Short mmCIF file of C-alpha atoms in Angstrom, two decimals:
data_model
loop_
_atom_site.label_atom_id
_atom_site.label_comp_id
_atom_site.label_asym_id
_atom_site.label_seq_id
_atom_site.Cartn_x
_atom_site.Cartn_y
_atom_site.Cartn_z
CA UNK Q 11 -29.13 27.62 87.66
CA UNK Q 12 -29.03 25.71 84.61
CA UNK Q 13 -31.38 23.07 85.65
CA UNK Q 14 -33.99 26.04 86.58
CA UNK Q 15 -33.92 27.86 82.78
CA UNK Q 16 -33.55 25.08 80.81
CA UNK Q 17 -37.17 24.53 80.17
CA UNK Q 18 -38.09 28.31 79.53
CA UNK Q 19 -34.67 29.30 78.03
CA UNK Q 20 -32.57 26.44 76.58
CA UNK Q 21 -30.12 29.07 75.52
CA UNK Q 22 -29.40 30.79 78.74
CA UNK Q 23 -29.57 27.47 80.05
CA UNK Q 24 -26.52 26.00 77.93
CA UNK Q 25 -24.45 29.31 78.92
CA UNK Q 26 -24.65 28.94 82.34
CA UNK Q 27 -23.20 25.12 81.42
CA UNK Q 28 -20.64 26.50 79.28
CA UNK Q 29 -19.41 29.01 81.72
CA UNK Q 30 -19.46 26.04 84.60
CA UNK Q 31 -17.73 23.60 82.17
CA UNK Q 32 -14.71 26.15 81.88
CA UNK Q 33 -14.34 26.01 85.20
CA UNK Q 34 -14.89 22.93 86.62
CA UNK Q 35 -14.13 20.91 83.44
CA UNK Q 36 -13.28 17.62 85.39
CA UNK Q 37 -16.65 17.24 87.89
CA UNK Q 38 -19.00 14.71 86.18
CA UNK Q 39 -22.31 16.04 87.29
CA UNK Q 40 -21.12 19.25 84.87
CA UNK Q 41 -20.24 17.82 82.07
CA UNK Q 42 -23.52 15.86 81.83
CA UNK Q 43 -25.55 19.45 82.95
CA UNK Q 44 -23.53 20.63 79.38
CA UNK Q 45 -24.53 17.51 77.38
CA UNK Q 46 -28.34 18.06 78.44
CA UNK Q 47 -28.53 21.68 77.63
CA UNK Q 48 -26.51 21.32 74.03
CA UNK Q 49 -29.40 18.49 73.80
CA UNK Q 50 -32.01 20.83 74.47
CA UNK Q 51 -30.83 23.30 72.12
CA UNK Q 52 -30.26 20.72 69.03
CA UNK Q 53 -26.38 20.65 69.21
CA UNK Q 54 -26.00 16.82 68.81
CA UNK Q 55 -22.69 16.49 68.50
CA UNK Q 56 -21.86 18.80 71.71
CA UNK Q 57 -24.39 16.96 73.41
CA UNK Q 58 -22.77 13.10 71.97
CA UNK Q 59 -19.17 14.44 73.34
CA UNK Q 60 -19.81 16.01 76.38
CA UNK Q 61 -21.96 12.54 77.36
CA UNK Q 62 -18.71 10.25 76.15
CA UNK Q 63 -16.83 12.13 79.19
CA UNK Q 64 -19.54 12.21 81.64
CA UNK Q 65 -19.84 8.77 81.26
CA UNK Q 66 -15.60 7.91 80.57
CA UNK Q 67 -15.17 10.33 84.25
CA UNK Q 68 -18.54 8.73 86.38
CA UNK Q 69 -18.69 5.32 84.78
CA UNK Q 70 -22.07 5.46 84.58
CA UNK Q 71 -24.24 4.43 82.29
CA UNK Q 72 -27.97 6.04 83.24
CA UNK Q 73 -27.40 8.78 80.10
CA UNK Q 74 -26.63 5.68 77.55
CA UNK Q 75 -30.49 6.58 76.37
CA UNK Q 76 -29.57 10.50 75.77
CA UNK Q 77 -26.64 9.53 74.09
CA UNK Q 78 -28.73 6.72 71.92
CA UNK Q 79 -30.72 10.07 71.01
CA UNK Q 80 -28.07 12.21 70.26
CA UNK Q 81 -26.75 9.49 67.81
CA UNK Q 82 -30.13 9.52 65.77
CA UNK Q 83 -29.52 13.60 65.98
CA UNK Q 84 -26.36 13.36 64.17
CA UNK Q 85 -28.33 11.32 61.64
CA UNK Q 86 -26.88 7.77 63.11
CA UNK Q 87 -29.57 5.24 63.67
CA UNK Q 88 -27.49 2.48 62.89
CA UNK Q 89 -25.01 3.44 65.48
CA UNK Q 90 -27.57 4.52 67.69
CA UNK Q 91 -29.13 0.98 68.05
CA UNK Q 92 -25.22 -0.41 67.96
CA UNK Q 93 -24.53 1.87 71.38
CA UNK Q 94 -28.01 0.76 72.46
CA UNK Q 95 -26.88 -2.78 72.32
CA UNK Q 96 -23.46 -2.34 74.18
CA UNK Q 97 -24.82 -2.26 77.43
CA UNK Q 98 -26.81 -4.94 79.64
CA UNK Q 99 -30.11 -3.46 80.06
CA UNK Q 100 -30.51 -5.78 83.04
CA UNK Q 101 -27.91 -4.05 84.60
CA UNK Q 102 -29.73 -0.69 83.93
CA UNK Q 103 -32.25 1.14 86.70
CA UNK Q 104 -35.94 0.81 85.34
CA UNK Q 105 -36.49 3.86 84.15
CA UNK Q 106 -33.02 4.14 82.22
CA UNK Q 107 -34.26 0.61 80.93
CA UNK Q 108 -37.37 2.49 79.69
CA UNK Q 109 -35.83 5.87 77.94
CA UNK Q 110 -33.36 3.09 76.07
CA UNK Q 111 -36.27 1.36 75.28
CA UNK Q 112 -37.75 4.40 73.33
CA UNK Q 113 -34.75 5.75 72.02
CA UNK Q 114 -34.54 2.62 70.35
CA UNK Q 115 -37.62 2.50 69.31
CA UNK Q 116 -36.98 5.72 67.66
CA UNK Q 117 -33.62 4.92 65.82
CA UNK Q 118 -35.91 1.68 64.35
CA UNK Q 119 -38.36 4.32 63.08
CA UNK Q 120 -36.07 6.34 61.48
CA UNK Q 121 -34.72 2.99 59.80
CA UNK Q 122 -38.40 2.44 58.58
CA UNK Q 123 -38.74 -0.53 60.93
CA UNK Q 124 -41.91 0.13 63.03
CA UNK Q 125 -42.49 -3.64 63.66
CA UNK Q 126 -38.76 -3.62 64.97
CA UNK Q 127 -39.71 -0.15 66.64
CA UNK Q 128 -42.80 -1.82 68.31
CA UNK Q 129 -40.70 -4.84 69.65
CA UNK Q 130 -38.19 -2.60 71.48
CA UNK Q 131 -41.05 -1.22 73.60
CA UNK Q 132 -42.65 -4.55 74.45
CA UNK Q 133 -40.56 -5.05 77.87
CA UNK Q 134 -41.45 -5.94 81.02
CA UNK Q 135 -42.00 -2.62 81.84
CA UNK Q 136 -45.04 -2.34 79.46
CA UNK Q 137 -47.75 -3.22 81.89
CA UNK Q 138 -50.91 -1.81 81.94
CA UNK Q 139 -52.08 -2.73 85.21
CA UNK Q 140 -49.48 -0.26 87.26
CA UNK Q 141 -48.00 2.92 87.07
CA UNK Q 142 -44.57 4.08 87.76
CA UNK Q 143 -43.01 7.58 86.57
CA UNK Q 144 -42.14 6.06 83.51
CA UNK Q 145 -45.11 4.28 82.34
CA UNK Q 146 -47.06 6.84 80.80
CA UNK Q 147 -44.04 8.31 78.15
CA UNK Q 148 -43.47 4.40 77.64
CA UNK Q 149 -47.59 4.05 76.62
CA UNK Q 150 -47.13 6.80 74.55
CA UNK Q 151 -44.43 6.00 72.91
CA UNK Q 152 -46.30 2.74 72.23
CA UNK Q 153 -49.62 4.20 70.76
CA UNK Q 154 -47.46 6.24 68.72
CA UNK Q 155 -45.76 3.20 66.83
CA UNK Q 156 -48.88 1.65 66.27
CA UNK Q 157 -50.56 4.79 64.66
CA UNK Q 158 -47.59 3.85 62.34
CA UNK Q 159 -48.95 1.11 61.85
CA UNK Q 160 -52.22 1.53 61.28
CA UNK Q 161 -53.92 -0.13 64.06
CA UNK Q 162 -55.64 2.79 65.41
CA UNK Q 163 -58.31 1.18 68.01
CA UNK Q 164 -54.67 -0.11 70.00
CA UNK Q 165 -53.48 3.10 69.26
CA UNK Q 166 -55.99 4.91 71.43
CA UNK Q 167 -56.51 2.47 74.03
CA UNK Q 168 -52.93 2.66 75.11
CA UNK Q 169 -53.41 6.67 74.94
CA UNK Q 170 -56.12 6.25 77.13
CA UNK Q 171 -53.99 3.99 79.51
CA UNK Q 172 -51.26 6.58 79.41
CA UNK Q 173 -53.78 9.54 80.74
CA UNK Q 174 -54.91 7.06 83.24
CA UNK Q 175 -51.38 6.30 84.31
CA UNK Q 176 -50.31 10.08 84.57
CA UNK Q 177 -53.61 10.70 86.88
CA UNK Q 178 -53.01 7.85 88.69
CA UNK Q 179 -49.08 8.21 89.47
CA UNK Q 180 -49.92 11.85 90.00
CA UNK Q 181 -52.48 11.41 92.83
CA UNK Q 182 -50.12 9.14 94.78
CA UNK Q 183 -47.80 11.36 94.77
CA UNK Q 184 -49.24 15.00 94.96
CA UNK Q 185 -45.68 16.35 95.79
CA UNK Q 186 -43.47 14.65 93.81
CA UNK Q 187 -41.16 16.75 92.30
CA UNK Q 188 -38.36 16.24 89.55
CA UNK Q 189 -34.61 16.02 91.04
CA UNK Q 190 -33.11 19.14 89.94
CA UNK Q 191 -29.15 20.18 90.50
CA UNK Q 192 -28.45 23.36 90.30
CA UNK Q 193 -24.69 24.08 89.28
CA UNK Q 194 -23.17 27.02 90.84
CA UNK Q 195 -20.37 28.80 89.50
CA UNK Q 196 -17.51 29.76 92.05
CA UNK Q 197 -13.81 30.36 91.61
CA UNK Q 198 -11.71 27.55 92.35
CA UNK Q 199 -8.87 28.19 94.98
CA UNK Q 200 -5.56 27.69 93.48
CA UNK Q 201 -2.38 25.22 94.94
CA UNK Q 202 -0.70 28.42 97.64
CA UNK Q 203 2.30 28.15 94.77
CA UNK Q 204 -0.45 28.84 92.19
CA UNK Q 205 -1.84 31.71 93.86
CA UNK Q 206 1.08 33.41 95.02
CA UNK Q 207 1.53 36.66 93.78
CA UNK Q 208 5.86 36.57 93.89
CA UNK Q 209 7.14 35.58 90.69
CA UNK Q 210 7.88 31.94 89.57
CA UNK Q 211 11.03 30.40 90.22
CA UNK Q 212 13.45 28.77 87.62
CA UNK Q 213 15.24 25.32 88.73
CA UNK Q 214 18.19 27.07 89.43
CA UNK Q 215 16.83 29.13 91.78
CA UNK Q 216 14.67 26.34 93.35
CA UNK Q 217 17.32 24.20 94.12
CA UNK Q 218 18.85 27.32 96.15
CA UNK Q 219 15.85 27.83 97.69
CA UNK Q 220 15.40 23.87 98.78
CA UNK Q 221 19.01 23.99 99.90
CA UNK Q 222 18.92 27.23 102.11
CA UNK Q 223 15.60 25.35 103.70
CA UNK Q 224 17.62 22.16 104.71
CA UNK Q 225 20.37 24.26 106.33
CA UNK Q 226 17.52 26.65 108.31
CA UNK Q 227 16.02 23.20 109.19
CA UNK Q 228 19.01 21.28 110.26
CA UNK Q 229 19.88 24.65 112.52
CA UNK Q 230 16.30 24.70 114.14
CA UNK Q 231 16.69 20.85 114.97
CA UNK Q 232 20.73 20.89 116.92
CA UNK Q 233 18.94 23.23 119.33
CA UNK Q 234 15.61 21.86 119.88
CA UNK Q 235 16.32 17.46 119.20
CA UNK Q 236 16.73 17.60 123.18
CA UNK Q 237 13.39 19.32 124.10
CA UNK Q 238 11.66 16.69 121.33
CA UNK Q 239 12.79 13.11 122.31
CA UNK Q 240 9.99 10.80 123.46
CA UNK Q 241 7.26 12.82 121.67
CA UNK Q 242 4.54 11.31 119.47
CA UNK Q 243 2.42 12.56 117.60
CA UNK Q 244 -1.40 11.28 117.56
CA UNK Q 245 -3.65 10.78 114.73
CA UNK Q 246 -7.49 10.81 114.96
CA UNK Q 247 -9.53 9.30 112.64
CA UNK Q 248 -12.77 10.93 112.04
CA UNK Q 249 -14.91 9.05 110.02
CA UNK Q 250 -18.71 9.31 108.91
CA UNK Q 251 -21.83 6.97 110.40
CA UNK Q 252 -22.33 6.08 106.82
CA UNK Q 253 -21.97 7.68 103.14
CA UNK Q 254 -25.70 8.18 101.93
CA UNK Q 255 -25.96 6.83 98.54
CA UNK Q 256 -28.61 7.92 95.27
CA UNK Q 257 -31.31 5.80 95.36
CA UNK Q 258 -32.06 4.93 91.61
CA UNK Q 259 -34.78 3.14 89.95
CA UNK Q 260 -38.55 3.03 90.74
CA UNK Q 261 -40.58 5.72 93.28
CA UNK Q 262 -40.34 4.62 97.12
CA UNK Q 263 -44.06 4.55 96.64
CA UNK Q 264 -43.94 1.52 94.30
CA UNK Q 265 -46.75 0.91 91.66
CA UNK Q 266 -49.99 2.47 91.53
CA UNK Q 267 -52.73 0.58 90.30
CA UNK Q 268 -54.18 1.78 86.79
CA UNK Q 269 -57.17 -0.50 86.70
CA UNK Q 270 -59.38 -2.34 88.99
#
């Protein structure tokens, strides 16, 4: 639900995270749903925690470039290019490797460093030749710095290249969609002792109880340890063909040419 609204209502959006959070607080795939809507609503800081434990419970890494953003939100550039730094890029899908490249680009910006800023977008990715989801936010990104610096003919050539990018990427792959994930709230089933409507037991009354249960048990056994002798029990494994993992990084389509 959240991943439907949160283009046309941000706020709703977050509430439906909120709501999920509270009740599955421990699933990773919500916590980062709640760090992406307080993103899209401005709340920085929400947005900076909630990614720390998406990324502490999944041990991933592919929102380092969110949280690299939400640092310069908080009014941290400095430490924004410090978390930016912390992680091999190498080890990074290609398009993660491209929104870090960007973020960083913007935390140089906001240091007034657009010659730094224009270096962090000059990876391999930066090729003008082919087109891949990412390539036409990294081009733009890229004309943008160089407004900056006043070298407008670059400026609108790499423009151009990103238009030519999204056109081409787009006709390759006329029904390629966005991954959404929709989380759905549910109650949780409870432990059976959690649920249980009779009232909780002290230790006292436990130990009774666990007592009481031995001597039932010992009774049932005398009479039936003769009928039992020689049995086994069998277990069955059941196990799956093969777990199907996420495939990250570039389209399945590969490159699309951008110019002949």
């Amino acid at each position: 639900m959240a991943s439907r609204l949160i283009e046309d209502d941000p706020e709703l959006a977050h509430q439906h995270a909120l709501s999920a959070a509270r009740r599955a607080g421990r699933v990773a795939v919500v916590r980062e749903t709640l760090a992406i809507t307080a993103y899209a609503i401005g709340d920085f800081a929400l947005a900076l925690r909630e990614l720390r434990t998406y990324r502490r419970i999944s041990g991933s890494n592919d929102q380092l470039p969110l949280m690299v953003d939400s640092e310069r939100g908080v009014g941290r550039p400095d430490r924004a290019l410090e978390l930016g730094r912390s992680v091999d890029r190498s080890t990074l899908p290609a398009d993660v490797q491209v929104s870090l490249a960007i973020a960083m680009s913007g935390a140089r910006l906001d240091l007034g460093q657009p010659e730094a800023a224009l270096a962090e977008l000059e990876i391999p990715q930066l090729d003008p030749t082919r087109a891949f989801s990412y390539s036409a936010d990294l081009f733009h990104a890229y004309a943008e710095v160089l407004d900056d610096l006043g070298r407008d003919g670059d400026a609108t050539r790499w423009r151009e290249l990103a238009q030519r990018a999204e056109e081409a990427f787009d006709q390759a792959n006329p029904t390629d969609e966005l991954e959404t994930i929709d989380v759905i709230e549910e109650e949780v089933p409870l432990d059976p002792e959690e649920s249980s409507d009779e009232p909780l037991l002290d230790e006292d009354e436990l130990e009774v109880e666990a007592l009481l249960s031995e001597d039932e048990a010992d009774l049932h056994n005398e009479g039936d340890h003769d009928d039992h002798d020689g049995d086994e029990l069998v277990d069955e494994d059941h196990t799956d063909d093969q777990a199907r993992d996420d495939e990250e990084g570039e389209p399945t389509d590969g490159a699309v040419p951008t110019e002949h």
